[in-house]
PDB file of C-alpha atoms and ligand atoms in Angstrom:
ATOM      1  CA  MET P  76      15.065   6.997 -19.220  1.00  0.00           C
ATOM      2  CA  GLU P  77      12.868   9.348 -17.214  1.00  0.00           C
ATOM      3  CA  LYS P  78      11.983   8.242 -13.728  1.00  0.00           C
ATOM      4  CA  ILE P  79       8.401   7.722 -12.530  1.00  0.00           C
ATOM      5  CA  VAL P  80       7.452   7.133  -8.920  1.00  0.00           C
ATOM      6  CA  VAL P  81       3.925   5.871  -8.281  1.00  0.00           C
ATOM      7  CA  LEU P  82       2.365   6.179  -4.841  1.00  0.00           C
ATOM      8  CA  THR P  83      -0.552   3.772  -4.669  1.00  0.00           C
ATOM      9  CA  GLY P  84      -3.268   3.168  -2.091  1.00  0.00           C
ATOM     10  CA  ALA P  85      -6.239   0.897  -1.607  1.00  0.00           C
ATOM     11  CA  GLY P  86      -8.110   2.504  -4.537  1.00  0.00           C
ATOM     12  CA  ILE P  87      -5.882   0.859  -7.143  1.00  0.00           C
ATOM     13  CA  SER P  88      -6.935  -2.584  -5.901  1.00  0.00           C
ATOM     14  CA  ALA P  89     -10.632  -1.653  -5.548  1.00  0.00           C
ATOM     15  CA  GLU P  90     -11.462  -2.798  -9.079  1.00  0.00           C
ATOM     16  CA  SER P  91      -9.841  -6.145  -8.263  1.00  0.00           C
ATOM     17  CA  GLY P  92     -12.472  -6.559  -5.552  1.00  0.00           C
ATOM     18  CA  ILE P  93     -10.494  -5.584  -2.455  1.00  0.00           C
ATOM     19  CA  ALA P  94     -12.339  -3.124  -0.214  1.00  0.00           C
ATOM     20  CA  THR P  95     -10.687   0.219   0.538  1.00  0.00           C
ATOM     21  CA  PHE P  96     -10.470   1.492   4.124  1.00  0.00           C
ATOM     22  CA  ARG P  97     -12.306   4.787   4.215  1.00  0.00           C
ATOM     23  CA  ASP P  98     -14.900   4.629   1.419  1.00  0.00           C
ATOM     24  CA  ALA P  99     -18.527   3.709   2.214  1.00  0.00           C
ATOM     25  CA  ASN P 100     -18.478  -0.012   3.140  1.00  0.00           C
ATOM     26  CA  GLY P 101     -14.710   0.289   3.598  1.00  0.00           C
ATOM     27  CA  LEU P 102     -12.812  -1.898   6.045  1.00  0.00           C
ATOM     28  CA  TRP P 103     -12.712   0.771   8.746  1.00  0.00           C
ATOM     29  CA  GLU P 104     -16.496   0.989   8.713  1.00  0.00           C
ATOM     30  CA  GLY P 105     -16.881  -2.642   9.736  1.00  0.00           C
ATOM     31  CA  HIS P 106     -13.843  -2.920  12.010  1.00  0.00           C
ATOM     32  CA  ASP P 107     -12.397  -0.932  14.875  1.00  0.00           C
ATOM     33  CA  MET P 108      -9.180   0.296  13.289  1.00  0.00           C
ATOM     34  CA  TYR P 109      -7.212   0.393  16.544  1.00  0.00           C
ATOM     35  CA  ALA P 110      -8.456  -3.024  17.670  1.00  0.00           C
ATOM     36  CA  VAL P 111      -7.017  -4.744  14.597  1.00  0.00           C
ATOM     37  CA  ALA P 112      -4.220  -2.445  13.444  1.00  0.00           C
ATOM     38  CA  SER P 113      -2.277  -1.232  16.467  1.00  0.00           C
ATOM     39  CA  PRO P 114       0.199  -2.745  18.952  1.00  0.00           C
ATOM     40  CA  GLU P 115      -2.349  -2.091  21.721  1.00  0.00           C
ATOM     41  CA  GLY P 116      -4.996  -4.090  19.835  1.00  0.00           C
ATOM     42  CA  TRP P 117      -2.500  -6.907  19.338  1.00  0.00           C
ATOM     43  CA  HIS P 118      -1.714  -7.103  23.044  1.00  0.00           C
ATOM     44  CA  ARG P 119      -5.412  -6.979  23.957  1.00  0.00           C
ATOM     45  CA  ASP P 120      -6.647  -9.705  21.573  1.00  0.00           C
ATOM     46  CA  ARG P 121      -4.142 -11.489  19.344  1.00  0.00           C
ATOM     47  CA  GLU P 122      -6.760 -13.887  17.963  1.00  0.00           C
ATOM     48  CA  LEU P 123      -8.966 -11.056  16.729  1.00  0.00           C
ATOM     49  CA  VAL P 124      -6.015  -9.422  14.984  1.00  0.00           C
ATOM     50  CA  LEU P 125      -4.785 -12.686  13.438  1.00  0.00           C
ATOM     51  CA  GLU P 126      -8.269 -13.490  12.155  1.00  0.00           C
ATOM     52  CA  PHE P 127      -8.648 -10.039  10.584  1.00  0.00           C
ATOM     53  CA  TYR P 128      -5.438 -10.480   8.580  1.00  0.00           C
ATOM     54  CA  ASN P 129      -6.063 -14.186   7.913  1.00  0.00           C
ATOM     55  CA  GLN P 130      -9.302 -13.165   6.198  1.00  0.00           C
ATOM     56  CA  ARG P 131      -7.489 -10.542   4.138  1.00  0.00           C
ATOM     57  CA  ARG P 132      -4.771 -13.075   3.194  1.00  0.00           C
ATOM     58  CA  ARG P 133      -7.369 -15.694   2.190  1.00  0.00           C
ATOM     59  CA  GLN P 134      -9.142 -13.102   0.051  1.00  0.00           C
ATOM     60  CA  LEU P 135      -5.912 -12.475  -1.854  1.00  0.00           C
ATOM     61  CA  ASN P 136      -6.230 -15.976  -3.308  1.00  0.00           C
ATOM     62  CA  THR P 137      -9.544 -14.991  -4.879  1.00  0.00           C
ATOM     63  CA  VAL P 138      -8.521 -11.741  -6.626  1.00  0.00           C
ATOM     64  CA  GLU P 139      -6.354 -10.788  -9.601  1.00  0.00           C
ATOM     65  CA  PRO P 140      -4.453  -7.665 -10.663  1.00  0.00           C
ATOM     66  CA  ASN P 141      -6.513  -5.263 -12.756  1.00  0.00           C
ATOM     67  CA  ALA P 142      -5.707  -3.151 -15.822  1.00  0.00           C
ATOM     68  CA  ALA P 143      -4.220  -0.367 -13.686  1.00  0.00           C
ATOM     69  CA  HIS P 144      -1.699  -2.729 -12.074  1.00  0.00           C
ATOM     70  CA  TYR P 145      -0.770  -4.050 -15.544  1.00  0.00           C
ATOM     71  CA  TYR P 146      -0.491  -0.511 -16.927  1.00  0.00           C
ATOM     72  CA  LEU P 147       2.122   0.314 -14.274  1.00  0.00           C
ATOM     73  CA  ARG P 148       4.066  -2.779 -15.225  1.00  0.00           C
ATOM     74  CA  GLU P 149       3.989  -1.753 -18.907  1.00  0.00           C
ATOM     75  CA  LEU P 150       5.360   1.683 -18.030  1.00  0.00           C
ATOM     76  CA  GLU P 151       8.635  -0.123 -17.250  1.00  0.00           C
ATOM     77  CA  ASP P 152       9.136  -0.575 -21.009  1.00  0.00           C
ATOM     78  CA  ARG P 153       9.520   3.202 -21.363  1.00  0.00           C
ATOM     79  CA  TYR P 154      10.435   4.583 -17.929  1.00  0.00           C
ATOM     80  CA  LYS P 155      12.386   3.745 -14.829  1.00  0.00           C
ATOM     81  CA  VAL P 156       9.490   2.964 -12.474  1.00  0.00           C
ATOM     82  CA  THR P 157       9.367   2.653  -8.698  1.00  0.00           C
ATOM     83  CA  ILE P 158       6.080   1.812  -7.014  1.00  0.00           C
ATOM     84  CA  ILE P 159       5.661   2.936  -3.446  1.00  0.00           C
ATOM     85  CA  THR P 160       2.515   1.273  -2.196  1.00  0.00           C
ATOM     86  CA  GLN P 161       0.558   1.571   1.017  1.00  0.00           C
ATOM     87  CA  ASN P 162      -1.167  -1.666   0.061  1.00  0.00           C
ATOM     88  CA  VAL P 163      -0.372  -4.931   1.760  1.00  0.00           C
ATOM     89  CA  ASP P 164      -1.658  -7.032  -1.153  1.00  0.00           C
ATOM     90  CA  ASP P 165       0.744  -8.412  -3.775  1.00  0.00           C
ATOM     91  CA  LEU P 166      -1.142  -7.344  -6.897  1.00  0.00           C
ATOM     92  CA  HIS P 167       1.657  -5.066  -8.170  1.00  0.00           C
ATOM     93  CA  GLU P 168       4.101  -7.979  -8.005  1.00  0.00           C
ATOM     94  CA  ARG P 169       1.628 -10.358  -9.621  1.00  0.00           C
ATOM     95  CA  ALA P 170       1.146  -7.870 -12.474  1.00  0.00           C
ATOM     96  CA  GLY P 171       4.912  -8.012 -12.982  1.00  0.00           C
ATOM     97  CA  SER P 172       6.161  -4.717 -11.521  1.00  0.00           C
ATOM     98  CA  SER P 173       9.785  -5.193 -10.588  1.00  0.00           C
ATOM     99  CA  HIS P 174      10.468  -2.470  -8.024  1.00  0.00           C
ATOM    100  CA  VAL P 175       7.786  -2.257  -5.316  1.00  0.00           C
ATOM    101  CA  ILE P 176       8.286  -0.700  -1.884  1.00  0.00           C
ATOM    102  CA  HIS P 177       5.621  -1.822   0.604  1.00  0.00           C
ATOM    103  CA  LEU P 178       5.459   1.036   3.082  1.00  0.00           C
ATOM    104  CA  HIS P 179       2.835  -0.641   5.278  1.00  0.00           C
ATOM    105  CA  GLY P 180       4.074  -4.224   5.073  1.00  0.00           C
ATOM    106  CA  GLU P 181       2.889  -7.324   3.230  1.00  0.00           C
ATOM    107  CA  LEU P 182       0.007  -9.694   3.903  1.00  0.00           C
ATOM    108  CA  ARG P 183       1.931 -12.637   2.520  1.00  0.00           C
ATOM    109  CA  LYS P 184       4.651 -12.309   5.118  1.00  0.00           C
ATOM    110  CA  ALA P 185       4.752 -13.140   8.825  1.00  0.00           C
ATOM    111  CA  ARG P 186       7.261 -12.051  11.401  1.00  0.00           C
ATOM    112  CA  SER P 187       8.343 -12.526  14.981  1.00  0.00           C
ATOM    113  CA  GLU P 188       6.489 -10.259  17.391  1.00  0.00           C
ATOM    114  CA  ALA P 189       9.792  -9.735  19.229  1.00  0.00           C
ATOM    115  CA  ASP P 190      12.254  -9.295  16.361  1.00  0.00           C
ATOM    116  CA  GLU P 191      11.054  -7.403  13.300  1.00  0.00           C
ATOM    117  CA  THR P 192      13.970  -8.700  11.231  1.00  0.00           C
ATOM    118  CA  LEU P 193      12.729 -12.305  11.476  1.00  0.00           C
ATOM    119  CA  VAL P 194      10.392 -12.267   8.476  1.00  0.00           C
ATOM    120  CA  TYR P 195       8.941 -15.283   6.636  1.00  0.00           C
ATOM    121  CA  ASP P 196       7.000 -15.753   3.396  1.00  0.00           C
ATOM    122  CA  TRP P 197       3.512 -16.842   4.444  1.00  0.00           C
ATOM    123  CA  THR P 198       0.546 -17.871   2.347  1.00  0.00           C
ATOM    124  CA  GLY P 199      -1.755 -19.622   4.845  1.00  0.00           C
ATOM    125  CA  ASP P 200      -3.270 -18.514   8.142  1.00  0.00           C
ATOM    126  CA  ILE P 201      -1.164 -17.413  11.098  1.00  0.00           C
ATOM    127  CA  VAL P 202      -2.463 -19.023  14.282  1.00  0.00           C
ATOM    128  CA  LEU P 203      -1.821 -18.499  17.954  1.00  0.00           C
ATOM    129  CA  GLY P 204       1.083 -20.676  19.085  1.00  0.00           C
ATOM    130  CA  GLN P 205       2.973 -20.517  15.783  1.00  0.00           C
ATOM    131  CA  LYS P 206       6.443 -19.316  16.661  1.00  0.00           C
ATOM    132  CA  ALA P 207       9.319 -17.634  14.868  1.00  0.00           C
ATOM    133  CA  ALA P 208      12.882 -18.955  15.150  1.00  0.00           C
ATOM    134  CA  ASP P 209      13.399 -16.858  18.302  1.00  0.00           C
ATOM    135  CA  GLY P 210      10.464 -18.584  20.022  1.00  0.00           C
ATOM    136  CA  ALA P 211       8.217 -15.521  19.845  1.00  0.00           C
ATOM    137  CA  GLN P 212       4.658 -15.589  18.472  1.00  0.00           C
ATOM    138  CA  LEU P 213       4.314 -14.873  14.738  1.00  0.00           C
ATOM    139  CA  ARG P 214       2.378 -11.759  13.800  1.00  0.00           C
ATOM    140  CA  PRO P 215       1.356 -10.272  10.459  1.00  0.00           C
ATOM    141  CA  HIS P 216       4.162  -8.339   8.722  1.00  0.00           C
ATOM    142  CA  ILE P 217       2.082  -5.174   8.740  1.00  0.00           C
ATOM    143  CA  VAL P 218       2.988  -1.678   9.910  1.00  0.00           C
ATOM    144  CA  TRP P 219       0.345  -0.789  12.486  1.00  0.00           C
ATOM    145  CA  PHE P 220      -0.753   2.630  13.665  1.00  0.00           C
ATOM    146  CA  GLY P 221       1.802   3.957  16.100  1.00  0.00           C
ATOM    147  CA  GLU P 222       4.637   1.891  14.618  1.00  0.00           C
ATOM    148  CA  ALA P 223       7.599   3.237  12.684  1.00  0.00           C
ATOM    149  CA  VAL P 224       7.596   2.981   8.886  1.00  0.00           C
ATOM    150  CA  PRO P 225      11.017   1.451   8.223  1.00  0.00           C
ATOM    151  CA  LEU P 226      10.943   1.891   4.428  1.00  0.00           C
ATOM    152  CA  MET P 227      10.035   5.587   4.542  1.00  0.00           C
ATOM    153  CA  GLU P 228      13.621   6.746   4.129  1.00  0.00           C
ATOM    154  CA  GLU P 229      14.051   4.619   0.997  1.00  0.00           C
ATOM    155  CA  ALA P 230      10.723   5.953  -0.315  1.00  0.00           C
ATOM    156  CA  ILE P 231      11.839   9.561   0.188  1.00  0.00           C
ATOM    157  CA  LYS P 232      15.142   8.846  -1.559  1.00  0.00           C
ATOM    158  CA  GLU P 233      13.217   7.532  -4.582  1.00  0.00           C
ATOM    159  CA  THR P 234      10.819  10.479  -4.606  1.00  0.00           C
ATOM    160  CA  ILE P 235      13.330  13.331  -4.535  1.00  0.00           C
ATOM    161  CA  THR P 236      14.841  12.237  -7.856  1.00  0.00           C
ATOM    162  CA  VAL P 237      11.551  11.781  -9.706  1.00  0.00           C
ATOM    163  CA  ASP P 238      10.706  13.247 -13.135  1.00  0.00           C
ATOM    164  CA  ILE P 239       6.981  12.363 -13.008  1.00  0.00           C
ATOM    165  CA  MET P 240       4.972  11.469  -9.894  1.00  0.00           C
ATOM    166  CA  LEU P 241       1.734   9.476 -10.043  1.00  0.00           C
ATOM    167  CA  ILE P 242      -0.602   9.155  -7.067  1.00  0.00           C
ATOM    168  CA  ILE P 243      -3.332   6.561  -7.515  1.00  0.00           C
ATOM    169  CA  GLY P 244      -6.205   5.583  -5.210  1.00  0.00           C
ATOM    170  CA  THR P 245      -5.210   6.979  -1.855  1.00  0.00           C
ATOM    171  CA  SER P 246      -7.088   9.330   0.446  1.00  0.00           C
ATOM    172  CA  MET P 247      -3.700  10.799   1.515  1.00  0.00           C
ATOM    173  CA  GLN P 248      -4.867  10.732   5.119  1.00  0.00           C
ATOM    174  CA  VAL P 249      -2.184   8.502   6.584  1.00  0.00           C
ATOM    175  CA  TYR P 250       1.244   9.868   7.454  1.00  0.00           C
ATOM    176  CA  PRO P 251       4.108   9.693   6.831  1.00  0.00           C
ATOM    177  CA  ALA P 252       3.098   8.123   3.465  1.00  0.00           C
ATOM    178  CA  ALA P 253       1.052  11.172   2.453  1.00  0.00           C
ATOM    179  CA  SER P 254       4.013  13.484   3.067  1.00  0.00           C
ATOM    180  CA  LEU P 255       5.952  11.933   0.162  1.00  0.00           C
ATOM    181  CA  ILE P 256       4.347  14.477  -2.170  1.00  0.00           C
ATOM    182  CA  ASP P 257       6.347  17.179  -0.398  1.00  0.00           C
ATOM    183  CA  HIS P 258       9.570  15.614  -1.646  1.00  0.00           C
ATOM    184  CA  VAL P 259       8.700  15.977  -5.356  1.00  0.00           C
ATOM    185  CA  ARG P 260      10.653  18.728  -7.117  1.00  0.00           C
ATOM    186  CA  PRO P 261       8.384  21.696  -7.969  1.00  0.00           C
ATOM    187  CA  THR P 262       9.170  21.281 -11.681  1.00  0.00           C
ATOM    188  CA  ALA P 263       8.095  17.602 -11.821  1.00  0.00           C
ATOM    189  CA  PRO P 264       4.435  17.048 -12.744  1.00  0.00           C
ATOM    190  CA  ILE P 265       2.222  15.177 -10.269  1.00  0.00           C
ATOM    191  CA  TYR P 266      -0.805  13.284 -11.621  1.00  0.00           C
ATOM    192  CA  VAL P 267      -3.472  12.251  -9.107  1.00  0.00           C
ATOM    193  CA  ILE P 268      -5.943   9.545 -10.181  1.00  0.00           C
ATOM    194  CA  ASP P 269      -8.852   9.076  -7.791  1.00  0.00           C
ATOM    195  CA  PRO P 270     -12.603   9.451  -8.395  1.00  0.00           C
ATOM    196  CA  ASN P 271     -12.851  11.503  -5.201  1.00  0.00           C
ATOM    197  CA  ALA P 272      -9.625  13.469  -5.465  1.00  0.00           C
ATOM    198  CA  THR P 273      -9.811  17.048  -4.316  1.00  0.00           C
ATOM    199  CA  LYS P 274      -7.581  19.893  -5.502  1.00  0.00           C
ATOM    200  CA  LEU P 275      -4.142  20.040  -3.929  1.00  0.00           C
ATOM    201  CA  PRO P 276      -3.776  23.690  -3.009  1.00  0.00           C
ATOM    202  CA  GLY P 277      -0.175  24.824  -3.062  1.00  0.00           C
ATOM    203  CA  TYR P 278       0.909  22.193  -5.583  1.00  0.00           C
ATOM    204  CA  THR P 279       0.915  24.118  -8.862  1.00  0.00           C
ATOM    205  CA  ASN P 280       2.440  21.082 -10.596  1.00  0.00           C
ATOM    206  CA  ALA P 281      -0.510  18.790  -9.695  1.00  0.00           C
ATOM    207  CA  HIS P 282      -3.044  17.536 -12.249  1.00  0.00           C
ATOM    208  CA  ILE P 283      -6.192  15.845 -10.975  1.00  0.00           C
ATOM    209  CA  ILE P 284      -7.792  12.991 -12.943  1.00  0.00           C
ATOM    210  CA  ARG P 285     -11.075  12.303 -11.220  1.00  0.00           C
ATOM    211  CA  LYS P 286     -11.591   8.757 -12.497  1.00  0.00           C
ATOM    212  CA  LYS P 287     -11.221   5.166 -11.394  1.00  0.00           C
ATOM    213  CA  ALA P 288      -7.691   3.787 -11.628  1.00  0.00           C
ATOM    214  CA  THR P 289      -8.252   1.622 -14.718  1.00  0.00           C
ATOM    215  CA  GLU P 290      -9.802   4.558 -16.637  1.00  0.00           C
ATOM    216  CA  GLY P 291      -7.539   7.294 -15.265  1.00  0.00           C
ATOM    217  CA  VAL P 292      -4.277   5.676 -16.325  1.00  0.00           C
ATOM    218  CA  ILE P 293      -5.406   5.785 -19.965  1.00  0.00           C
ATOM    219  CA  ASP P 294      -5.774   9.582 -19.723  1.00  0.00           C
ATOM    220  CA  LEU P 295      -2.146   9.954 -18.642  1.00  0.00           C
ATOM    221  CA  GLY P 296      -0.870   9.534 -22.176  1.00  0.00           C
ATOM    222  CA  LEU P 297       2.491   8.244 -20.953  1.00  0.00           C
TER     223      LEU P 297
HETATM  224  P1  OAD C1110      -8.330   4.788   1.798  1.00  0.00           P
HETATM  225  O1  OAD C1110      -9.419   3.815   1.985  1.00  0.00           O
HETATM  226  O2  OAD C1110      -8.102   5.795   2.879  1.00  0.00           O
HETATM  227  O3  OAD C1110      -8.554   5.600   0.452  1.00  0.00           O
HETATM  228  C1  OAD C1110      -8.867   4.944  -0.738  1.00  0.00           C
HETATM  229  C2  OAD C1110      -8.922   5.948  -1.859  1.00  0.00           C
HETATM  230  O4  OAD C1110      -9.170   5.223  -3.060  1.00  0.00           O
HETATM  231  C3  OAD C1110     -10.023   6.992  -1.720  1.00  0.00           C
HETATM  232  O5  OAD C1110      -9.487   8.278  -1.939  1.00  0.00           O
HETATM  233  C4  OAD C1110     -11.023   6.602  -2.830  1.00  0.00           C
HETATM  234  O6  OAD C1110     -11.663   7.737  -3.408  1.00  0.00           O
HETATM  235  C5  OAD C1110     -10.112   5.945  -3.830  1.00  0.00           C
HETATM  236  N1  OAD C1110     -10.768   4.978  -4.736  1.00  0.00           N
HETATM  237  C6  OAD C1110     -11.839   4.176  -4.538  1.00  0.00           C
HETATM  238  N2  OAD C1110     -12.087   3.408  -5.608  1.00  0.00           N
HETATM  239  C7  OAD C1110     -11.125   3.717  -6.530  1.00  0.00           C
HETATM  240  C8  OAD C1110     -10.816   3.263  -7.851  1.00  0.00           C
HETATM  241  N3  OAD C1110     -11.547   2.325  -8.470  1.00  0.00           N
HETATM  242  N4  OAD C1110      -9.747   3.813  -8.479  1.00  0.00           N
HETATM  243  C9  OAD C1110      -8.994   4.779  -7.885  1.00  0.00           C
HETATM  244  N5  OAD C1110      -9.242   5.242  -6.647  1.00  0.00           N
HETATM  245  C10 OAD C1110     -10.287   4.721  -5.970  1.00  0.00           C
HETATM  246  O7  OAD C1110      -7.011   3.938   1.493  1.00  0.00           O
HETATM  247  P2  OAD C1110      -5.486   4.391   1.595  1.00  0.00           P
HETATM  248  O8  OAD C1110      -5.306   5.817   1.256  1.00  0.00           O
HETATM  249  O9  OAD C1110      -4.705   3.371   0.863  1.00  0.00           O
HETATM  250  O10 OAD C1110      -2.866   1.396   6.591  1.00  0.00           O
HETATM  251  O11 OAD C1110      -5.232   4.195   3.147  1.00  0.00           O
HETATM  252  C11 OAD C1110      -3.959   4.418   3.668  1.00  0.00           C
HETATM  253  C12 OAD C1110      -3.707   3.486   4.825  1.00  0.00           C
HETATM  254  O12 OAD C1110      -4.757   3.575   5.773  1.00  0.00           O
HETATM  255  C13 OAD C1110      -3.694   2.014   4.460  1.00  0.00           C
HETATM  256  O13 OAD C1110      -2.455   1.581   3.966  1.00  0.00           O
HETATM  257  C14 OAD C1110      -4.017   1.345   5.748  1.00  0.00           C
HETATM  258  C15 OAD C1110      -5.127   2.250   6.198  1.00  0.00           C
HETATM  259  O14 OAD C1110      -5.345   2.318   7.557  1.00  0.00           O
HETATM  260  C16 OAD C1110      -2.676   0.460   7.545  1.00  0.00           C
HETATM  261  O15 OAD C1110      -3.457  -0.438   7.765  1.00  0.00           O
HETATM  262  C17 OAD C1110      -1.407   0.633   8.294  1.00  0.00           C
END
């Protein structure tokens, strides 16, 4: 079986009703990114940070995977598929995808603020005073700006052996996630699905499909 790696971003969940970060009306328009998504913000105002992610987690209960998530699951019938997502939602899993790497963490997990290996499944709110087994405050299991991306090495390992690379719904502005494209062999085709995608100069193997995720995947013909 040929191997497909899919790098997804907020755009793949947009048609499920989850706002992206950098589009008009995106999350970073209404929120100070560093106040809610950095270690400094966390130390300044834990309640503000918890509430931001509690809202996102509550919203997850109100949305469903869309046709693009299901399409990626169906690809598993014909290809060996790994999804590397920057998204913290669980819509890939709910659509049935079996191999998902969450580069930026997961909303439905909480962890100790002192020990990043103490991770718990979490569906409700996280509130101030809720402690992990080590006695430290629980925080969202999210990779914030300025923090290391522990799964990056695994993501690179998956990407260097790819036969076909798909990139869906990401502005490719956040590193190191965006640098994954540099690990694709020059002979492997890269398909980019994003209504606002721009050309990727230097990547002669890249094909741009300027459409929404649910429409763009149909054009792939895979
Ligand atoms: P962005 O908000 O930066 O980019 C979303 C992309 O989705 C844009 O390129 C849009 O054009 C595209 N888009 C919008 N609607 C779409 C649709 N229906 N179908 C396909 N594409 C669509 O989101 P990301 O690139 O995911 O990190 O952002 C990367 C990281 O920045 C996030 O993981 C998050 C954020 O700060 C952290 O919070 C650590």
